[in-house]
Short mmCIF file of C-alpha atoms in Angstrom, two decimals:
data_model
loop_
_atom_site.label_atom_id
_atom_site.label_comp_id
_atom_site.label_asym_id
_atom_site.label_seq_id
_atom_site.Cartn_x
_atom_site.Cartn_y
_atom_site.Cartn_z
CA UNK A 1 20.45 -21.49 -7.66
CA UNK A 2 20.76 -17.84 -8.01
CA UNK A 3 18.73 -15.86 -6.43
CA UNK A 4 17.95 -13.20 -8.03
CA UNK A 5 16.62 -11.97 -11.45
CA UNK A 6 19.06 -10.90 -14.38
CA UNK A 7 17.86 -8.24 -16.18
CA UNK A 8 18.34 -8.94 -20.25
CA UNK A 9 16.97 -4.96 -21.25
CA UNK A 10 14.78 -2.46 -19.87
CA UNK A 11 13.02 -0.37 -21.68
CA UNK A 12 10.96 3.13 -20.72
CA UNK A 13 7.63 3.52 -21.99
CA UNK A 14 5.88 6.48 -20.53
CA UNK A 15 7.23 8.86 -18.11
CA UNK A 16 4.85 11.78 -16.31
CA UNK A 17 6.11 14.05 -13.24
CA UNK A 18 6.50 18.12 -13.03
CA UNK A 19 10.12 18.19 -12.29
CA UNK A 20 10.24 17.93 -8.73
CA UNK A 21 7.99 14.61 -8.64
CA UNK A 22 7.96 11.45 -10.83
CA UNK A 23 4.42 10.68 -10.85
CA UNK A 24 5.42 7.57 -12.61
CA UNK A 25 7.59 6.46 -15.03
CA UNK A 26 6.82 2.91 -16.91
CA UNK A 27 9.39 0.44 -17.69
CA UNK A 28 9.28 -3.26 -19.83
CA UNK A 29 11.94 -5.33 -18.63
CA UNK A 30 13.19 -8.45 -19.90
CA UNK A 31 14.37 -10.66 -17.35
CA UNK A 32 15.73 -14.04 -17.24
CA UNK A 33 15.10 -16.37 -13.98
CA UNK A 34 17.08 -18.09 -12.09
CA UNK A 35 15.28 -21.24 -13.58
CA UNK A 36 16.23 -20.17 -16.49
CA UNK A 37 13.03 -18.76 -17.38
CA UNK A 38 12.90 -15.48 -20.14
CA UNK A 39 9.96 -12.99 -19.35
CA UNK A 40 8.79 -9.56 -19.72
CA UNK A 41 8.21 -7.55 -16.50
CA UNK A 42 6.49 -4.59 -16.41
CA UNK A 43 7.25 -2.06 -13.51
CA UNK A 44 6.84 1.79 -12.51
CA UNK A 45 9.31 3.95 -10.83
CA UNK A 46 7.57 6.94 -8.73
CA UNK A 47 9.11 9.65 -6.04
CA UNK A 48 9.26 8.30 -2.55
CA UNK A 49 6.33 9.19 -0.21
CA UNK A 50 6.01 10.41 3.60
CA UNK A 51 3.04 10.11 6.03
CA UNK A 52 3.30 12.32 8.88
CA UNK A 53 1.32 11.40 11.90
CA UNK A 54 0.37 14.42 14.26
CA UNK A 55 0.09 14.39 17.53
CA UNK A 56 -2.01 17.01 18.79
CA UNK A 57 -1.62 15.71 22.62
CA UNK A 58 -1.15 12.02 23.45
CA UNK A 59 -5.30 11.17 22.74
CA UNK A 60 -5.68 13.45 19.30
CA UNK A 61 -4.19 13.69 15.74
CA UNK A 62 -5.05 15.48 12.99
CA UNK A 63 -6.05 14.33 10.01
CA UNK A 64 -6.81 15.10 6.66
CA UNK A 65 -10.18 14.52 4.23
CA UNK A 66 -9.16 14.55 0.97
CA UNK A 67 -11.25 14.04 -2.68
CA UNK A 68 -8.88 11.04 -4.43
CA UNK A 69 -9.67 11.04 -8.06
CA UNK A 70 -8.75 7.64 -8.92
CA UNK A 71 -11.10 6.29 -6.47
CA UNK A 72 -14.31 9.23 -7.05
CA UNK A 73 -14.41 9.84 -3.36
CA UNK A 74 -13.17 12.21 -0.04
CA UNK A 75 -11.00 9.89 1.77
CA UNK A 76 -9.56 10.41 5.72
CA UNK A 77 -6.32 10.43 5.61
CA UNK A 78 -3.23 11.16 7.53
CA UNK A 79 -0.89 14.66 5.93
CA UNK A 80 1.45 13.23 2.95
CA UNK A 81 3.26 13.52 -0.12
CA UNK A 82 6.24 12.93 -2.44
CA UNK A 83 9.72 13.83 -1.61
CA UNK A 84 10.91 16.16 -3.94
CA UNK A 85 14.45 15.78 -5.67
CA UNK A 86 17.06 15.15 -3.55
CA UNK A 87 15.12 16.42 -0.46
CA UNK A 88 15.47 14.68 2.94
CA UNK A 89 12.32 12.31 3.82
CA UNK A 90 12.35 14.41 7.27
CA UNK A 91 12.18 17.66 5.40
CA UNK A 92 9.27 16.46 3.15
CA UNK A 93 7.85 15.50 6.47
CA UNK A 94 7.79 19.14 8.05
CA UNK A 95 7.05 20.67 5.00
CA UNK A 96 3.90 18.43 3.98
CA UNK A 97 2.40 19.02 7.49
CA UNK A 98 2.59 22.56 7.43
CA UNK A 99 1.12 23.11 3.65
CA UNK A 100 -1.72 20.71 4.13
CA UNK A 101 -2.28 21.97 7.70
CA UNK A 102 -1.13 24.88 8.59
CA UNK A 103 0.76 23.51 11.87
CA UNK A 104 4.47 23.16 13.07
CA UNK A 105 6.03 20.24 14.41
CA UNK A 106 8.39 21.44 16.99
CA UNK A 107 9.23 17.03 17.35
CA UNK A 108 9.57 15.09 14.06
CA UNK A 109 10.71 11.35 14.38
CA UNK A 110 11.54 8.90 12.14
CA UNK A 111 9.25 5.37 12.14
CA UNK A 112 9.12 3.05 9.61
CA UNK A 113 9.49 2.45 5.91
CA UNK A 114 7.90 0.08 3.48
CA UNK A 115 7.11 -1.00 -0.37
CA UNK A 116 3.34 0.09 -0.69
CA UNK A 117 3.05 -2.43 -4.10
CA UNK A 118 5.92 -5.13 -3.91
CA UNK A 119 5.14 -6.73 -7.02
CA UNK A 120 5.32 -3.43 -9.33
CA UNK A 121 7.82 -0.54 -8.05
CA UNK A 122 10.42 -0.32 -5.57
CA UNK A 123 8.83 2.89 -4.27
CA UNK A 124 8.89 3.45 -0.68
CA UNK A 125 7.18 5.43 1.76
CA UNK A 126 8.45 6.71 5.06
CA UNK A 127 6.28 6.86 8.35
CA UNK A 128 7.17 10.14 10.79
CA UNK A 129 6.00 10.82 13.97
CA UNK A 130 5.25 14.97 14.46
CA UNK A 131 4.40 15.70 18.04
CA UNK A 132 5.05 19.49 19.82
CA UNK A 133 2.84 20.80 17.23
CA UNK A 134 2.34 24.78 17.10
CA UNK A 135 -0.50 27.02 14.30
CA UNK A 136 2.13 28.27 11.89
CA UNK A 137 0.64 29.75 8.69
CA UNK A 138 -2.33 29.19 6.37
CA UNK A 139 -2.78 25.93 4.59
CA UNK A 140 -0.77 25.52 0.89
CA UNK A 141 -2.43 23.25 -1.58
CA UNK A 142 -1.56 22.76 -4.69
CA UNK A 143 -4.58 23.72 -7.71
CA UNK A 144 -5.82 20.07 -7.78
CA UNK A 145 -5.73 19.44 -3.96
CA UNK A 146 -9.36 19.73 -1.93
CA UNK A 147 -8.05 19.17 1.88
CA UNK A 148 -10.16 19.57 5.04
CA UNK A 149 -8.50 19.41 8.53
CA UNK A 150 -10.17 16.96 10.72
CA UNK A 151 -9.04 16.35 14.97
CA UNK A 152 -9.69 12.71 15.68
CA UNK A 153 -8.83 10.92 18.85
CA UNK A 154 -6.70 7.72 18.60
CA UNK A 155 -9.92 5.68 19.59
CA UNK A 156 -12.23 7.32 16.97
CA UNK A 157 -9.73 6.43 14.62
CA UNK A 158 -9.68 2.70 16.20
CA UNK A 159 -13.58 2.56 15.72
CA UNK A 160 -13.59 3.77 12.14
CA UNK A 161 -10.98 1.28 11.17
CA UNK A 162 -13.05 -1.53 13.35
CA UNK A 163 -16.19 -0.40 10.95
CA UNK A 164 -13.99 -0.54 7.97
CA UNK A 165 -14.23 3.19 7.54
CA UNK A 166 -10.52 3.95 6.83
CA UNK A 167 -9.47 2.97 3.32
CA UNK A 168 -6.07 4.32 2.57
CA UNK A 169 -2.77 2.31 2.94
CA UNK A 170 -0.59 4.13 3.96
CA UNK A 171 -3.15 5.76 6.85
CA UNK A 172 -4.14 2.26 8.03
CA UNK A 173 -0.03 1.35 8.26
CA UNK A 174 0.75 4.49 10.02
CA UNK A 175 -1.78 4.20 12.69
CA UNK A 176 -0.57 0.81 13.01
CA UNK A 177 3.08 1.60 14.03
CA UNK A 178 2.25 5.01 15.71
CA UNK A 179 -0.56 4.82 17.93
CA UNK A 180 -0.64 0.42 18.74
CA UNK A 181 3.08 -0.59 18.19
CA UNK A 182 6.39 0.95 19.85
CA UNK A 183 9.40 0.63 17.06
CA UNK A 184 13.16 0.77 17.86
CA UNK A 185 14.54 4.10 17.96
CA UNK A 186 17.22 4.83 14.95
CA UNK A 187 17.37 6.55 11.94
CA UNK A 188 16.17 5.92 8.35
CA UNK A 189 18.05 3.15 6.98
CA UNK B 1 -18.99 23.69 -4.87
CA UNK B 2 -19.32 20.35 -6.59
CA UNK B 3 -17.28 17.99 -4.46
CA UNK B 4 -15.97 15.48 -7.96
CA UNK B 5 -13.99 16.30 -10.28
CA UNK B 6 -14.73 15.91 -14.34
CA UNK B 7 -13.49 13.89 -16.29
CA UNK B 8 -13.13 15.98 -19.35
CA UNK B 9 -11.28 13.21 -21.72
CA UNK B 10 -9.18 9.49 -20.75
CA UNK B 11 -7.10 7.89 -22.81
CA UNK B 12 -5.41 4.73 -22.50
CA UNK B 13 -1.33 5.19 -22.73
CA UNK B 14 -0.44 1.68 -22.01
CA UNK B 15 -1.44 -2.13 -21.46
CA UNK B 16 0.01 -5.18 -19.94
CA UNK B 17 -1.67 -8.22 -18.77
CA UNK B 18 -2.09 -12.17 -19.42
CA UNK B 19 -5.33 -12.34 -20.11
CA UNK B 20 -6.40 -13.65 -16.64
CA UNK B 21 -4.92 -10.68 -14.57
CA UNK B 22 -4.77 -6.76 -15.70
CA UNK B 23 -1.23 -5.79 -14.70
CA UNK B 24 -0.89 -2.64 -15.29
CA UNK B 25 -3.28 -0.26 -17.63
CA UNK B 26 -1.92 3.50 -17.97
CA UNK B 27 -4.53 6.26 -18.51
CA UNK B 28 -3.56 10.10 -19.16
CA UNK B 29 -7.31 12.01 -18.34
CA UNK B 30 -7.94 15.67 -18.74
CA UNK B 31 -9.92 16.65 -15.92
CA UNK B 32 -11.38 19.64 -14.49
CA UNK B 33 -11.61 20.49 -10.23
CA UNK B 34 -14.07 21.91 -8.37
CA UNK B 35 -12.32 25.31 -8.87
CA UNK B 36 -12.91 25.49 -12.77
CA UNK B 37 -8.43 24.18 -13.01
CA UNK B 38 -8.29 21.51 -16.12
CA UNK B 39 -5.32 19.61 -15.26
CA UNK B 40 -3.41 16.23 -16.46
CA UNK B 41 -3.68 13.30 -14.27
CA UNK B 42 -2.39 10.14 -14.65
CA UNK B 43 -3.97 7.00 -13.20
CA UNK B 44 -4.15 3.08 -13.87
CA UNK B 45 -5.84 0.11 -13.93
CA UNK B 46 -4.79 -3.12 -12.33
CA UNK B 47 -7.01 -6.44 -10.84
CA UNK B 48 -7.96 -6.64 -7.59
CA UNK B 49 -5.65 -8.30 -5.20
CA UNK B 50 -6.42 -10.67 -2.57
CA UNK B 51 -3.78 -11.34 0.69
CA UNK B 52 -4.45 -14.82 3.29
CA UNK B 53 -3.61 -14.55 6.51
CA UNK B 54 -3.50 -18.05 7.56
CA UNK B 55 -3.58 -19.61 10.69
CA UNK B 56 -2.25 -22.59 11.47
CA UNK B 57 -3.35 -22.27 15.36
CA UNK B 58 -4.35 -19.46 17.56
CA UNK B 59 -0.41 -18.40 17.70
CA UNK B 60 1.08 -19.64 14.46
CA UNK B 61 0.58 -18.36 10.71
CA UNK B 62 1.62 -20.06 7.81
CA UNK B 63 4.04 -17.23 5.75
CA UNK B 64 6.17 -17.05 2.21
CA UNK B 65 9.25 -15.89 1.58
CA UNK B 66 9.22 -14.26 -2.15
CA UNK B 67 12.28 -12.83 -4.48
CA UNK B 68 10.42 -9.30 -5.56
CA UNK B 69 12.01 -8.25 -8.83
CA UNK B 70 11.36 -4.23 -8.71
CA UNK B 71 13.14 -4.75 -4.86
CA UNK B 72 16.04 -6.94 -5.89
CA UNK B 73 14.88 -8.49 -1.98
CA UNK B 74 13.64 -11.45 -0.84
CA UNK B 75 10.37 -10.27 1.32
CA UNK B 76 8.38 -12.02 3.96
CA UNK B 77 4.83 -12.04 3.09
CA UNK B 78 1.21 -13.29 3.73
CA UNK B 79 0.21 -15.54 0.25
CA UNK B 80 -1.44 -12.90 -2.23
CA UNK B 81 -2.40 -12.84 -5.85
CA UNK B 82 -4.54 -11.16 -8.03
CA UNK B 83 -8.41 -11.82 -8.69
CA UNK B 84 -8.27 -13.12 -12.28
CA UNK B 85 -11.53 -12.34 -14.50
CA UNK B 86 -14.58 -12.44 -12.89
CA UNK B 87 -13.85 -14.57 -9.85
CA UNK B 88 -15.32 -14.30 -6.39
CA UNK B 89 -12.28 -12.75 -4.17
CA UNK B 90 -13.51 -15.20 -1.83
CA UNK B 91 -12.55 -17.48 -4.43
CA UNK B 92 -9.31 -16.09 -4.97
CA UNK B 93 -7.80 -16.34 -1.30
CA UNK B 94 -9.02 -20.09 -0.99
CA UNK B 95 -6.79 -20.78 -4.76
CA UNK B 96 -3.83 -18.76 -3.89
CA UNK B 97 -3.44 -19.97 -0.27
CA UNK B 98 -3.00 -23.47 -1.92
CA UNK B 99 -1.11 -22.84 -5.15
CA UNK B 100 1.56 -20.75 -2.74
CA UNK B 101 1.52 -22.78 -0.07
CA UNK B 102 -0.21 -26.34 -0.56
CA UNK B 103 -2.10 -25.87 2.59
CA UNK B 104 -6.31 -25.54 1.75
CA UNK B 105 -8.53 -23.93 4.51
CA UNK B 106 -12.26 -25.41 5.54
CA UNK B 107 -13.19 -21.70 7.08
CA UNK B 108 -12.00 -18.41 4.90
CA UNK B 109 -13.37 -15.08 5.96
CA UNK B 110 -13.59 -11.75 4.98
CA UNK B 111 -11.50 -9.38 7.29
CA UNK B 112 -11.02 -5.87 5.20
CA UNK B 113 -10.63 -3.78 1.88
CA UNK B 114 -8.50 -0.57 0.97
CA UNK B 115 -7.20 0.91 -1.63
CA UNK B 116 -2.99 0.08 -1.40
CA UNK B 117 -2.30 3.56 -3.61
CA UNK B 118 -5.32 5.92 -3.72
CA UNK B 119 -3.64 9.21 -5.60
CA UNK B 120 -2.98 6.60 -8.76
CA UNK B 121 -5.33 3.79 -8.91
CA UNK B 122 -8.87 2.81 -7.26
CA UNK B 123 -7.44 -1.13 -7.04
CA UNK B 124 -8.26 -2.78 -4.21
CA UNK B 125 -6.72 -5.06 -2.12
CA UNK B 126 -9.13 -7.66 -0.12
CA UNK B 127 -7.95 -9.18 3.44
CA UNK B 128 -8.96 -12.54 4.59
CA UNK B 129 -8.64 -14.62 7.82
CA UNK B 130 -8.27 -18.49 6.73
CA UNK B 131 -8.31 -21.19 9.55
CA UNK B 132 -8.89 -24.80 9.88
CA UNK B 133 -6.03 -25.59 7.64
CA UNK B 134 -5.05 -29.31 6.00
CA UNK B 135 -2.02 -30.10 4.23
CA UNK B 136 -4.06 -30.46 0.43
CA UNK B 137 -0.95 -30.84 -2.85
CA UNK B 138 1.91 -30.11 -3.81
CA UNK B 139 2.22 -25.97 -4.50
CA UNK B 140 1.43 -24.39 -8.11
CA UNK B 141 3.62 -21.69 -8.74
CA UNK B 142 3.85 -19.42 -11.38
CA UNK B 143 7.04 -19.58 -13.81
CA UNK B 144 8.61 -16.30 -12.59
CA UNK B 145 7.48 -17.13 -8.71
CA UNK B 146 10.50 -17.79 -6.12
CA UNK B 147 8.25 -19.23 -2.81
CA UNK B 148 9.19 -21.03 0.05
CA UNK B 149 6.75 -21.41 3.20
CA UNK B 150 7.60 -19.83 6.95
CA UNK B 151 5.78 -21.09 10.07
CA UNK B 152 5.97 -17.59 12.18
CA UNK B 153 4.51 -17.12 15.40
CA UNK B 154 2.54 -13.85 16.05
CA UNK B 155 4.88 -12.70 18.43
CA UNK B 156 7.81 -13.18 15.87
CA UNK B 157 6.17 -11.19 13.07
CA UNK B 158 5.43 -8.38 16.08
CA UNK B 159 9.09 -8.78 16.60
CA UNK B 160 10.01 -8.45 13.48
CA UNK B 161 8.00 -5.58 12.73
CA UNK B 162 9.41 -3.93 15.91
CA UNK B 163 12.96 -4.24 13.85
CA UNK B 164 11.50 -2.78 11.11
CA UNK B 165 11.97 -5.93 9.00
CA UNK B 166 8.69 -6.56 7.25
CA UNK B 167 8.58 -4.33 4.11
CA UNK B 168 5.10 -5.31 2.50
CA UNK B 169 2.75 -3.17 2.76
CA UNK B 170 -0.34 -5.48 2.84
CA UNK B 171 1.72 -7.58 4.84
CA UNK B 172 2.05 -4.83 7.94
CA UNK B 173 -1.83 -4.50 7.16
CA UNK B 174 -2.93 -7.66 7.41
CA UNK B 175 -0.77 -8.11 10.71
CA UNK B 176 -3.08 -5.58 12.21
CA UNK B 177 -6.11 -6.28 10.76
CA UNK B 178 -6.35 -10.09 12.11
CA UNK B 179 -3.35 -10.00 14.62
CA UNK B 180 -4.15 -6.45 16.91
CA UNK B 181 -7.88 -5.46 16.27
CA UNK B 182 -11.16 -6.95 15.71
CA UNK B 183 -13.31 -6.22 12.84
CA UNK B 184 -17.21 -6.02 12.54
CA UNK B 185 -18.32 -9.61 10.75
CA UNK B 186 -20.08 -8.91 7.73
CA UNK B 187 -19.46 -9.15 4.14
CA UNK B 188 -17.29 -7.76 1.53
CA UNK B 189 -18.72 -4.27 0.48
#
């Protein structure tokens, strides 16, 4: 048996970005199993994402409140957002810190990447680690982002996730790998 | 300054679903920030998710091995699904854990909710803890599902995500949520 999926036609059906991002772009697939099987699969494609976690010393990052719209509320968050065009996940890294912060990351290591919705896009986001951090300019947000810098120590952030505070993804995966898990060294696959 | 945003206008750009499970539903709303900006946003709809962490003993979780079509990959996973209609997400996790893997659980437990992409959708994914497993049937799956089961130890699936191997999202979360860290008991919000 095959393992994979053949793909009969795909089809676009809505697109939305502002030329450096793909917000998302819709497709209808038609797809034939390896049973045999002839379906319609509906998928997105959207720009690849990057969480930065900064290290303010080896006890305290910096974080991010932020007013989600989907959801209706401010959310704590680690710094993020989409690569750009062609733009190096490491570059997106440094850059995202410093507009939604205001500091420089002297250190800025690669971590992890992963699909954040498996069944739906083949998006991925990218975890960095930003340590050597240094005040470098006033915050950049774009007109629909409301961002407040927050310090929180590793074990605050612990206790908030213990008390089911911390509802974000890609915030819960990053604290994961960065501050309870040590991941081979190497660079983005 | 009025922390919400406005929804000035939504409208619905696209639909797909079975009638059991909302797939995907596109929305385009106008909306205006804090600031007095109207802006375009694009958000959607799709059911709830569930995602089983099951454990076989203390050490040993019962895993899948799925063929993702928007990957092209075969993924290691913890059994998921969506909450269809109306049902109890408690109800969910007890039905999935034995259509994907034929196993059915006397104790299922509520571990954790987030939101798996918070600038597009307020979907939520629910975690639970399952234990006190018995071999039930034969598995139920889906026409376009690939499955087979894993027995992993929780030190392999720390190796593993040492290496960088485990790509799922609510798979890495679920790992730390009943693997690492202990959660206040109560129920689901």
């Amino acid at each position: 048996m095959k393992k994979g999926w053949e793909c009969l036609e795909t089809k676009e059906v809505f697109k939305a970005g502002d030329g450096k991002t793909v917000y998302i772009e819709l497709y209808q697939d038609r797809v034939r199993t390896p049973k045999g099987n002839v379906l319609t699969y509906t998928k997105y494609h959207a720009s690849d994402v990057v969480i930065v976690v900064p290290f303010i010393d080896r006890q305290t990052l910096l974080m991010i409140r932020q007013f989600r719209y989907p959801i209706g509320k401010v959310l704590l968050e680690f710094p993020a957002g989409h690569v750009e065009n062609k733009e190096d996940p490491l570059d997106t890294a440094k850059r995202e810190l410093e507009e939604e912060t205001g500091y420089r990351a002297r250190k800025v290591e690669y971590v992890y990447s992963y699909h954040p919705a498996v069944s739906r896009t083949r998006q991925s986001v990218h975890i960095f680690r930003a340590t050597d951090l240094a005040r470098a300019s006033a915050t950049k947000h774009d007109g629909g982002e409301q961002i407040s810098m927050r310090k929180v120590t590793v074990k605050q952030l612990r206790q908030l996730i213990t008390k089911r505070k911390v509802e974000n993804a890609g915030t819960l995966i990053a604290y994961l790998l960065c501050c309870t898990m040590k991941t081979s060294s190497g660079r983005r696959r």
